[in-house]
Short mmCIF file of C-alpha atoms in Angstrom, two decimals:
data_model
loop_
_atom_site.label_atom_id
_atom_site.label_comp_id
_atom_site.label_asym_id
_atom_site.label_seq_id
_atom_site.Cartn_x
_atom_site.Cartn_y
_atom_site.Cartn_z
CA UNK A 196 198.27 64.60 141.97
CA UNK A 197 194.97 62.95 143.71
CA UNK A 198 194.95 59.80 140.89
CA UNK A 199 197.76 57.41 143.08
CA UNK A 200 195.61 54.01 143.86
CA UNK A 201 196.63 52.42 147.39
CA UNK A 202 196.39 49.40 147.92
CA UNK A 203 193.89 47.66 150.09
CA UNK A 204 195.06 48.57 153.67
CA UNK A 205 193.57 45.12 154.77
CA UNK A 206 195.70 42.14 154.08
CA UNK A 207 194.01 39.21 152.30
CA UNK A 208 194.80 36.70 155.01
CA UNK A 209 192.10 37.50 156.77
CA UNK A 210 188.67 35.32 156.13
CA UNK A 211 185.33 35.91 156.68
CA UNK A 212 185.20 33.50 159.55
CA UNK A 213 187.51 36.70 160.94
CA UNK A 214 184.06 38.89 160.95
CA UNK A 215 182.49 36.91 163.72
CA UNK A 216 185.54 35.62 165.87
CA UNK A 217 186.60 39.58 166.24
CA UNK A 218 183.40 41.04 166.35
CA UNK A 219 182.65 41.70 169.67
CA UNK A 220 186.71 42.13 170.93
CA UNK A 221 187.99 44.22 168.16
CA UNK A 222 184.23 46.51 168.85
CA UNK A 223 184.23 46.57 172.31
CA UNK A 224 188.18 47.42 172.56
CA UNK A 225 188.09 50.68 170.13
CA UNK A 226 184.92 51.72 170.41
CA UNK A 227 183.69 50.73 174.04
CA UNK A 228 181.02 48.06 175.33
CA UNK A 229 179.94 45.61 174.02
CA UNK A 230 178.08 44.47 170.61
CA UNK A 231 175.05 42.31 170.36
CA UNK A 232 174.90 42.06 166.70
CA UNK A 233 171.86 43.19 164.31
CA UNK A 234 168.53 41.39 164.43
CA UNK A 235 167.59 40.22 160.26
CA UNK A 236 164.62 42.72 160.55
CA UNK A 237 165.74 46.57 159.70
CA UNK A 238 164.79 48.52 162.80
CA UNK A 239 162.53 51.06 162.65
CA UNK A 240 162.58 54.74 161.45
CA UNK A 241 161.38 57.81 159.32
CA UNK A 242 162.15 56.87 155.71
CA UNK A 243 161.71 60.91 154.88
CA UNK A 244 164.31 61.78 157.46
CA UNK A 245 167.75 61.52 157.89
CA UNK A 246 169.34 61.25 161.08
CA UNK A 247 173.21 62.47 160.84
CA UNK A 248 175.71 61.93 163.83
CA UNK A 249 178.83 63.78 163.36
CA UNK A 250 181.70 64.77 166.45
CA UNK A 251 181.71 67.57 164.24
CA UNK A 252 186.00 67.15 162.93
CA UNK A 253 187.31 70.33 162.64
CA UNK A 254 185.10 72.34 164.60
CA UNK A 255 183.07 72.36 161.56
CA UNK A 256 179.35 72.09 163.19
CA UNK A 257 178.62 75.32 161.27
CA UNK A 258 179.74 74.44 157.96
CA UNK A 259 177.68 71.33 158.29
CA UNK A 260 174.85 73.08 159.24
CA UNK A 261 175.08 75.43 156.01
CA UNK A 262 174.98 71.79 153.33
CA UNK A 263 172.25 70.28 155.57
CA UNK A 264 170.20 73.32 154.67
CA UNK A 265 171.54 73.31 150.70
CA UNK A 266 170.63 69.53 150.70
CA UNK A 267 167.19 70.17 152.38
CA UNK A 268 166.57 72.85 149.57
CA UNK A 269 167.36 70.75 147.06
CA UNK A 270 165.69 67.44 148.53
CA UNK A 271 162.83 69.06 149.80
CA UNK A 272 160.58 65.59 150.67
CA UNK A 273 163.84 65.20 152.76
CA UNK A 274 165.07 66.65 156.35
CA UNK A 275 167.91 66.37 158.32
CA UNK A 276 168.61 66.28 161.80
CA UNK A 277 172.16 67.04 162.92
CA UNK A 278 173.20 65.10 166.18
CA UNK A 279 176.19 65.52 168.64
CA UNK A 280 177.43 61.99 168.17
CA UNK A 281 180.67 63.15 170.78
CA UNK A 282 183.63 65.42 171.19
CA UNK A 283 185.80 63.06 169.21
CA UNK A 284 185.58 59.66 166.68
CA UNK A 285 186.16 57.73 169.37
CA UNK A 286 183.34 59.17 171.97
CA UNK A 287 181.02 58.99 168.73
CA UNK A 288 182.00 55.35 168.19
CA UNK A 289 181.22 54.49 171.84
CA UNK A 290 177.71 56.08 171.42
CA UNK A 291 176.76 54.05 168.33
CA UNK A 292 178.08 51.06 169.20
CA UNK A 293 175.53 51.25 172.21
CA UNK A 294 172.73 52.31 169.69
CA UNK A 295 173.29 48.65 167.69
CA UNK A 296 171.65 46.66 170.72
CA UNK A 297 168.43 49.40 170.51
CA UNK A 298 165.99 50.93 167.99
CA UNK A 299 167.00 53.73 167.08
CA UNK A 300 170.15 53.82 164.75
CA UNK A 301 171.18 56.75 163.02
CA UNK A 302 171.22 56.86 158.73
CA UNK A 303 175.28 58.02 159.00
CA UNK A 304 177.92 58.56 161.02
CA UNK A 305 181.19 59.42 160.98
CA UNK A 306 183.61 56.40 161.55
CA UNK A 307 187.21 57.50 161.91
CA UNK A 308 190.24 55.73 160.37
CA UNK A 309 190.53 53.31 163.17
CA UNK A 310 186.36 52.40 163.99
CA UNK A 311 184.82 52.06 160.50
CA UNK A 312 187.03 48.66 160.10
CA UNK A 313 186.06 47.05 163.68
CA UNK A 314 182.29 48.33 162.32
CA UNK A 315 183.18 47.03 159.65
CA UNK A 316 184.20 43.16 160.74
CA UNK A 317 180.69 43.48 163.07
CA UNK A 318 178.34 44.18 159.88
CA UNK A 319 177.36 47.44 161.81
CA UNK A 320 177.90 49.30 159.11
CA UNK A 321 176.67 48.41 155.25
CA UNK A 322 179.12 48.16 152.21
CA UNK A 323 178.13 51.14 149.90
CA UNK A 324 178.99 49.79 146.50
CA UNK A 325 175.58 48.61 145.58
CA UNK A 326 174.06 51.95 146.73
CA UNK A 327 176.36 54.00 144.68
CA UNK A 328 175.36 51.64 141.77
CA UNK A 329 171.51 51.54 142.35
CA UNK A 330 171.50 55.43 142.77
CA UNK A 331 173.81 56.27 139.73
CA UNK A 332 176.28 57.72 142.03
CA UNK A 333 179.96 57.76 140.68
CA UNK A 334 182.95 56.38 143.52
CA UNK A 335 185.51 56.93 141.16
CA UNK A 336 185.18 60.43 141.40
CA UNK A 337 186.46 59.97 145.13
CA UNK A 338 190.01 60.47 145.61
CA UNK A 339 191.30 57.21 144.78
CA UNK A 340 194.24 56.78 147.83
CA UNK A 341 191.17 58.19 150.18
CA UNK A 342 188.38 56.05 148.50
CA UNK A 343 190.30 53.00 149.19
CA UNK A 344 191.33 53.35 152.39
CA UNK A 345 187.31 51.97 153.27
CA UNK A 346 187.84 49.13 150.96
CA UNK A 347 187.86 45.46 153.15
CA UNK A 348 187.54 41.85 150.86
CA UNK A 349 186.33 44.31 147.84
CA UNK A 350 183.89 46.26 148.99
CA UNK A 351 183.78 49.76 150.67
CA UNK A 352 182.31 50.61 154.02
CA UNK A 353 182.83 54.51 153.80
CA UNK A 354 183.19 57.62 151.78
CA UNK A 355 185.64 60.15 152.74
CA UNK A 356 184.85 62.95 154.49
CA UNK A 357 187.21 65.15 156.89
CA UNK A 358 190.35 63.10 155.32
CA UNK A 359 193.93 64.76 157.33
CA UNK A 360 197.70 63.71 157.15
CA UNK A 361 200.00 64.68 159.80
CA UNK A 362 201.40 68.28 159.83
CA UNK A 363 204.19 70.25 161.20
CA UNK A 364 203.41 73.94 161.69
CA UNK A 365 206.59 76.63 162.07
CA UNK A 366 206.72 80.08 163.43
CA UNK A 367 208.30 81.89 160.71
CA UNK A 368 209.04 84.84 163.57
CA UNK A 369 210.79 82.32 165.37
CA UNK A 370 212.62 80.23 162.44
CA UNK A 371 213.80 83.94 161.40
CA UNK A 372 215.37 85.27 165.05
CA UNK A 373 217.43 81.48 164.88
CA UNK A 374 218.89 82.35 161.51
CA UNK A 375 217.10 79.52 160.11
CA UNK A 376 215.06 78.91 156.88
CA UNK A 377 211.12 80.58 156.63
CA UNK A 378 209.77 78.92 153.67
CA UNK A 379 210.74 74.81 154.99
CA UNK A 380 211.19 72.69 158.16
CA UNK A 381 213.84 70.38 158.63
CA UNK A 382 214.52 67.18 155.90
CA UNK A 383 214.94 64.58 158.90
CA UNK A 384 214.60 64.16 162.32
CA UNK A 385 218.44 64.50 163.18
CA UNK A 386 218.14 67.88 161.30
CA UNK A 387 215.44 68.93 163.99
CA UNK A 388 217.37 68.27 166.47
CA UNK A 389 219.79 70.88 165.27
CA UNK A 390 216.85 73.12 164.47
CA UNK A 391 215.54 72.63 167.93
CA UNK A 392 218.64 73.61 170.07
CA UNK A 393 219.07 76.93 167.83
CA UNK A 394 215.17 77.66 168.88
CA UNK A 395 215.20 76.77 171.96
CA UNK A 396 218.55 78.36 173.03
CA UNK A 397 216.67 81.86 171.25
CA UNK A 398 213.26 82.04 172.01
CA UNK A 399 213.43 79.98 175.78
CA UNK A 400 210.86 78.04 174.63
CA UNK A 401 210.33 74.18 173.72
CA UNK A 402 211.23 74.01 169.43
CA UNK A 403 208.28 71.52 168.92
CA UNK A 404 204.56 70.96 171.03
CA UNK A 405 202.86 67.41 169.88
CA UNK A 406 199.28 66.16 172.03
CA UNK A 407 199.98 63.29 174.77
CA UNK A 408 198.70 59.79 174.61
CA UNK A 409 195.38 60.03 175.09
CA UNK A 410 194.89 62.70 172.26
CA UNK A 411 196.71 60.70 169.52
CA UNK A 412 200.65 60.66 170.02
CA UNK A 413 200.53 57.00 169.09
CA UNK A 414 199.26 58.63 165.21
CA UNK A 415 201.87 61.44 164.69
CA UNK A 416 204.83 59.02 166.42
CA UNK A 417 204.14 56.76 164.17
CA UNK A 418 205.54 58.67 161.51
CA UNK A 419 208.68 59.42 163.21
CA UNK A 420 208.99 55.35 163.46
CA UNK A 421 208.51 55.22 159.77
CA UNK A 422 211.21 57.98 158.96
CA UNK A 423 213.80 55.94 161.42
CA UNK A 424 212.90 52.55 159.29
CA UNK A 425 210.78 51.17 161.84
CA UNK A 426 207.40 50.48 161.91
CA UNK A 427 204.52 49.60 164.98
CA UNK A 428 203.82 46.09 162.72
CA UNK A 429 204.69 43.73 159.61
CA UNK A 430 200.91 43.94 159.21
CA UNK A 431 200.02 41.41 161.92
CA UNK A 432 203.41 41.11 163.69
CA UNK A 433 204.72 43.71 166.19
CA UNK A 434 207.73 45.25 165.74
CA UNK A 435 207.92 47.41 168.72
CA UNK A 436 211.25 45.69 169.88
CA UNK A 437 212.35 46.12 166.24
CA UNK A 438 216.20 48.04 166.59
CA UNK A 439 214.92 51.10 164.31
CA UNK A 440 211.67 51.31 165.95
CA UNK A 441 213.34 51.27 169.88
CA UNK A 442 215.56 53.83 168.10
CA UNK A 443 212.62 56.35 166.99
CA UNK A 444 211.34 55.44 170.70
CA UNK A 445 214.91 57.25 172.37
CA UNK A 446 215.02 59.59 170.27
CA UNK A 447 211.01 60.98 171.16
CA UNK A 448 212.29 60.71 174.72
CA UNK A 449 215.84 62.10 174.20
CA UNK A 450 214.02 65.07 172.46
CA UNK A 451 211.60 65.64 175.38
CA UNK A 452 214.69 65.25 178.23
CA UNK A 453 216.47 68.06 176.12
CA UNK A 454 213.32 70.31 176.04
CA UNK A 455 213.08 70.34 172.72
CA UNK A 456 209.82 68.64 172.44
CA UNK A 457 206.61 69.27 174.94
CA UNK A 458 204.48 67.02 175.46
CA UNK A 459 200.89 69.07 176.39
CA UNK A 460 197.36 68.57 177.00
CA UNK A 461 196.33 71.17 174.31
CA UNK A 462 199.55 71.97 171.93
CA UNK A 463 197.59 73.64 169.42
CA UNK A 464 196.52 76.84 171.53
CA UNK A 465 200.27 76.97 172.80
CA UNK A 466 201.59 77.16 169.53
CA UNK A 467 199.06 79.66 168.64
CA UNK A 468 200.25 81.87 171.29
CA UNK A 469 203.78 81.83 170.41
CA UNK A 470 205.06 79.31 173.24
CA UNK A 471 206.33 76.90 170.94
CA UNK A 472 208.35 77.33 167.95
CA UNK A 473 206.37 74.34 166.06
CA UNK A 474 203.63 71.69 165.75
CA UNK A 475 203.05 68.90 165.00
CA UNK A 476 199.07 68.11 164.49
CA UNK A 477 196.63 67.24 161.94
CA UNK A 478 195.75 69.42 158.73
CA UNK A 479 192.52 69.64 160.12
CA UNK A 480 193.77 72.13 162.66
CA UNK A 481 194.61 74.42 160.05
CA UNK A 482 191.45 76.37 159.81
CA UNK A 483 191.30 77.11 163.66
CA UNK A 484 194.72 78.27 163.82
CA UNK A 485 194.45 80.26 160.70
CA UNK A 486 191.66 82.23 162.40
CA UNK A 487 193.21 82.52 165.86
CA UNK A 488 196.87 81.93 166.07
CA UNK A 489 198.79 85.12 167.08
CA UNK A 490 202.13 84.40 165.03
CA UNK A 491 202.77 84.01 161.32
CA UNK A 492 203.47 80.13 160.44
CA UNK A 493 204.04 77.91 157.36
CA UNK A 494 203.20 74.19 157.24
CA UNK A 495 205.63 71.48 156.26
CA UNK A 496 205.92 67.76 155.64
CA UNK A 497 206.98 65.81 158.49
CA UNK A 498 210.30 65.36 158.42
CA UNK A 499 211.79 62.38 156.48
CA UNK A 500 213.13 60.21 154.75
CA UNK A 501 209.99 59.37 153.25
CA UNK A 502 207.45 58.40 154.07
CA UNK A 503 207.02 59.75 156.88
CA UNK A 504 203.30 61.44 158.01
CA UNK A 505 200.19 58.48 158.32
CA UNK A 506 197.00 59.21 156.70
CA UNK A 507 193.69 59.92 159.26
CA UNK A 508 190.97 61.40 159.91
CA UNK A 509 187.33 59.98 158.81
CA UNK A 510 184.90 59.13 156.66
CA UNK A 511 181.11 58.56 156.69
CA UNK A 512 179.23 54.81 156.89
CA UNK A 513 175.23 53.86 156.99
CA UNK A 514 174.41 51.50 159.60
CA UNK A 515 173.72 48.44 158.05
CA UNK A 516 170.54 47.55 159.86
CA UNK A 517 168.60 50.24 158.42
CA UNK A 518 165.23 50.08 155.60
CA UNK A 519 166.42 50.22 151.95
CA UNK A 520 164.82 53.21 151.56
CA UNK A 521 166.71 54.69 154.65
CA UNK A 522 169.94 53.48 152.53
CA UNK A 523 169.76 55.06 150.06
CA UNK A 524 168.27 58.59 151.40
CA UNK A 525 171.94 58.12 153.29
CA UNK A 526 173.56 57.57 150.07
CA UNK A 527 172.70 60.32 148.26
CA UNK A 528 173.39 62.53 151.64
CA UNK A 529 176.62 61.38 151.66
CA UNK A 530 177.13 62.24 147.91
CA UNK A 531 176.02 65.62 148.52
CA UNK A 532 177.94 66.98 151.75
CA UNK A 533 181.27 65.56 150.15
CA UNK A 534 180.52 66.55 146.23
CA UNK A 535 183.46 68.89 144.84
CA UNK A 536 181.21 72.35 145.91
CA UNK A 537 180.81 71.15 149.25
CA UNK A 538 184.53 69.17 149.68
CA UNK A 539 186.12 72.27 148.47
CA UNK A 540 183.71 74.83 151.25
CA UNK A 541 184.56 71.75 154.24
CA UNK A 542 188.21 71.58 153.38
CA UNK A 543 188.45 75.86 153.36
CA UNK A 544 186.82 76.01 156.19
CA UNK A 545 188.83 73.21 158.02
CA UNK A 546 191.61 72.92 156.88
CA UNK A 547 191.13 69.17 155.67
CA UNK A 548 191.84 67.96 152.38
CA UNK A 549 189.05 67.52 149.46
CA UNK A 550 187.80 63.86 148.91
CA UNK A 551 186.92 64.94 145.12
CA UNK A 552 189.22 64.30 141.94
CA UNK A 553 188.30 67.70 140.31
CA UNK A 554 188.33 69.99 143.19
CA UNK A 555 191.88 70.82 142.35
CA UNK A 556 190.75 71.81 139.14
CA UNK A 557 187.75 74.83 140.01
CA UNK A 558 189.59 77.68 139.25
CA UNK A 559 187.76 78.76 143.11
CA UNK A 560 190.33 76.42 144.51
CA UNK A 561 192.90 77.08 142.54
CA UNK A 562 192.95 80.55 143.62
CA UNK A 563 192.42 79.67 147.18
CA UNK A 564 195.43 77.70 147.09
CA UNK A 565 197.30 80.16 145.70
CA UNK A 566 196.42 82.56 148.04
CA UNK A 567 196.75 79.83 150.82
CA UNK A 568 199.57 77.71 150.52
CA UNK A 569 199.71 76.49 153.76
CA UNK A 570 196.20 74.46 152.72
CA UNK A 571 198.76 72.89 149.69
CA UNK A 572 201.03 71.34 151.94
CA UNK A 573 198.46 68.19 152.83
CA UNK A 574 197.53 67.93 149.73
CA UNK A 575 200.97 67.52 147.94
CA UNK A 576 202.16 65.40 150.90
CA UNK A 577 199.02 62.98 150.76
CA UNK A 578 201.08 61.40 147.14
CA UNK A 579 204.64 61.92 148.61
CA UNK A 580 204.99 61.33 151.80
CA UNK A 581 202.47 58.81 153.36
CA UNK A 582 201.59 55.35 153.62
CA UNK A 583 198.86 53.28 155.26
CA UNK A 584 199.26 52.66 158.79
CA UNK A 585 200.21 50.21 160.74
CA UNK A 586 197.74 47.04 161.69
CA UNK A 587 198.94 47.44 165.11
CA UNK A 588 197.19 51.03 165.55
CA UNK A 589 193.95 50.73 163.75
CA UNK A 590 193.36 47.15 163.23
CA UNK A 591 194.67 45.28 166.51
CA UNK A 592 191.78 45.62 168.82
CA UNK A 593 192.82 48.44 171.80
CA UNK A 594 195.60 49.50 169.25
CA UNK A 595 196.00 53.41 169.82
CA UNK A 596 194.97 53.40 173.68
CA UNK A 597 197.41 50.93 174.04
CA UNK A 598 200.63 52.52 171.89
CA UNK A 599 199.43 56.28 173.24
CA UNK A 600 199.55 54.48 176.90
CA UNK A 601 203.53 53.13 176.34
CA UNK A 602 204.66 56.43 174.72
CA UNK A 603 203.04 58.52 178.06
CA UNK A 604 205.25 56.09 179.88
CA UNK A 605 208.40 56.60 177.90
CA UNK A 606 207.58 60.66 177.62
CA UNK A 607 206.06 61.79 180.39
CA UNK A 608 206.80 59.20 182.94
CA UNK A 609 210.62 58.74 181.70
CA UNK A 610 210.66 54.86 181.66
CA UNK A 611 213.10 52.33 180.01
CA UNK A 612 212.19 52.53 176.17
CA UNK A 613 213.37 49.17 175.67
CA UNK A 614 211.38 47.85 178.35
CA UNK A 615 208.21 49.62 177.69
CA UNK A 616 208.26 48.67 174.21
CA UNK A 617 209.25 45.20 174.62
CA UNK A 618 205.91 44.86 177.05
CA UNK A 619 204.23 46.39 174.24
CA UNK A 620 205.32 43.91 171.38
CA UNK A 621 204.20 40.87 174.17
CA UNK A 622 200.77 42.69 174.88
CA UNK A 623 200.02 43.33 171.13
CA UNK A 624 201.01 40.04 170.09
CA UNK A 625 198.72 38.55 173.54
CA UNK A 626 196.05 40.44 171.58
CA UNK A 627 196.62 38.85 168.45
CA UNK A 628 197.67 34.92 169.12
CA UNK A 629 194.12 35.24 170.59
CA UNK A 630 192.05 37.27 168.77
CA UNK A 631 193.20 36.82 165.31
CA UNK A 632 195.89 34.24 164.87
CA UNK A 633 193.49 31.71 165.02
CA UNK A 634 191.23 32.88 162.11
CA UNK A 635 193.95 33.81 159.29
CA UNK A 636 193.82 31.78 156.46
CA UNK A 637 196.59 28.90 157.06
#
């Protein structure tokens, strides 16, 4: 099930002149000021400590707290110190982007899917391959669609860590009082929409709650493009004026017009309270709403045709311009908070999927999962029903500010979707003819 090999998410037109014509735009525009660069000389630091800055995905400070403490135990010429790199990746990202023109980088951080590439392209961050070689550590172990998904020009720049798909979430209460099915959600979008009006017209309440703009619409929309056959990009051509993609686009707003979807500052706790019939978030919610949602749920694919739901979520990088010896302290920390004991306690706990081939097969897991089948659904969906996203979210400089900005507009605000979208395909490409045209390989 965890074996499928993605491709490299990167395509191979772009050269390394790319690294230092985008360095300080594609930085500066997802992860905030400015950049530099890295003096030749490593800075300066404790080579007995390691200094971890983590947002903490998944409200899993504690959980983190409990392997620092097992890896301290078993590393005892070793300590840890835990920081609060941010609220969220891209908070974190700000913060050690600011840290690269000082003295005092951390050994890892967490770099979510869209910052560890523009760290990446700036040489903040160091390719791991030759540390997982020189300390006898084994990559291949890694979930290989996950693994990958860090790979630029052949080498890799993280390691999984709090890895999520897309997930919809169902109130079985509800799904039963509409005389519709308990154990699946709907098989396309058009079938929601039938789902939606039977919910709505029984319970009162909106069939489906999804976050606004600024907390990652332009990630779980991006699905729904997919599913309608359109997409955000040809890799580095927009398509937001594509036919199937404006489509997707009127049917998000048609869906919000009819009350069927909400758009809401914090969706999760209103679906927990029973005020929406569904949810759309990541997997990485699951562990908070297991513990405090006040209705019984299931958790589905996203509806299709497939695919349909976009990988996220993060993984962990070492600063580049750090000692050797800080390297590979970092290294084998890294190992150790995502080996299969510690993937499988992270993912329990948070409802995120395990970066390890063989976690599937400790029989712990295996009877967690049974017991827990909503923590399944990510897992089987992660082979059959994703694909890597689109270079105009996580790879165009500004990419999910700037797609989360047009859908507010088109949502919340009610604007022309073909307008709004058309100035989105002449802003992205703006970005582009500038900042990246000129560097691909002719």
């Amino acid at each position: 099930m965890f074996n499928k090999l993605r491709s490299s998410r990167v395509g191979k037109s772009v050269t390394a002149a790319t690294l230092a014509a985008l360095t300080a735009l594609s930085v500066t525009a997802c992860a905030g000021g400015s950049t530099t660069g890295s003096s030749t000389e490593p800075v300066s630091g404790d080579d007995n400590k390691i200094i971890f800055w983590s947002n903490h995905p998944g409200s899993s400070r504690d959980i983190e707290v409990e392997m620092i403490k097992a890896f301290e135990e078993e590393n005892p010429d070793l300590k840890v110190e835990l920081v609060d790199g941010g609220a969220n990746y891209e908070e974190l990202a700000q913060k050690f982007n600011a840290a690269l023109a000082g003295s005092n980088l951390p050994d890892v951080i967490v770099a979510s899917d869209v910052t560890w590439f523009n760290f990446a392209l700036n040489e903040a961050t160091t390719p791991l391959d030759e540390l997982w070689e020189k300390e006898g550590l084994d990559p291949d172990s890694y979930v290989d669609t996950l693994r990958e998904d860090y790979e630029y020009n052949g080498k890799h720049y993280g390691a999984p860590y709090s890895r999520s798909t897309n997930l919809m979430y169902w109130n079985t209460d509800d799904l039963k009082a509409a005389g519709l099915p308990e154990d699946r959600g709907p098989q396309t979008w058009q079938d929601f929409d039938d789902w939606a009006a039977k919910l709505k017209e029984k319970t009162g309440n909106p069939a489906l709650v999804i976050p606004d703009g600024t907390d990652y619409l332009d990630w779980y929309f991006q699905g729904m493009v997919w599913a309608f056959g359109g997409s955000y990009s040809d890799e580095w051509e927009p398509k937001f004026s594509d036919p199937k993609t404006i489509e997707a686009g009127k049917f998000l707003q048609d869906q919000v017009n009819k009350g069927h979807i909400e758009i809401a500052t914090d969706p999760t706790v209103a679906f927990g309270n029973g005020k929406a019939s569904a949810l759309l978030q990541s997997t990485g919610s699951l562990g908070g709403l297991t513990e405090s949602a006040t209705v019984p749920f299931i958790t589905t694919y996203l509806p299709g045709p497939s695919p349909s739901a976009a990988t996220g979520g993060a993984g962990l990088a070492i600063p580049n311009n750090i000692s050797d010896k800080r390297k590979s302290n970092a290294i084998k920390f890294i190992d150790f908070i995502t080996n299969t004991e510690n993937t499988i306690k992270f993912t329990q706990k948070t409802g995120y999927m395990p970066v390890r081939k063989d976690a599937l097969d400790d029989p712990a897991e295996q009877a967690y999962l049974k017991d827990n089948p909503n923590a399944e659904t990510a897992i089987k969906q992660l082979n059959e029903n994703t694909q890597p996203q689109d270079y105009a979210r996580v790879f165009v400089p500004g990419g999910g500010l700037r797609i989360g900005g047009a859908l507010d507009r088109i949502t919340v605000g009610g604007q022309d979707v073909e307008k709004v979208f058309a100035d989105l395909d002449k802003e992205t490409q703006s970005v582009v003819d500038r900042d990246i045209k000129p560097h691909l390989k002719k």
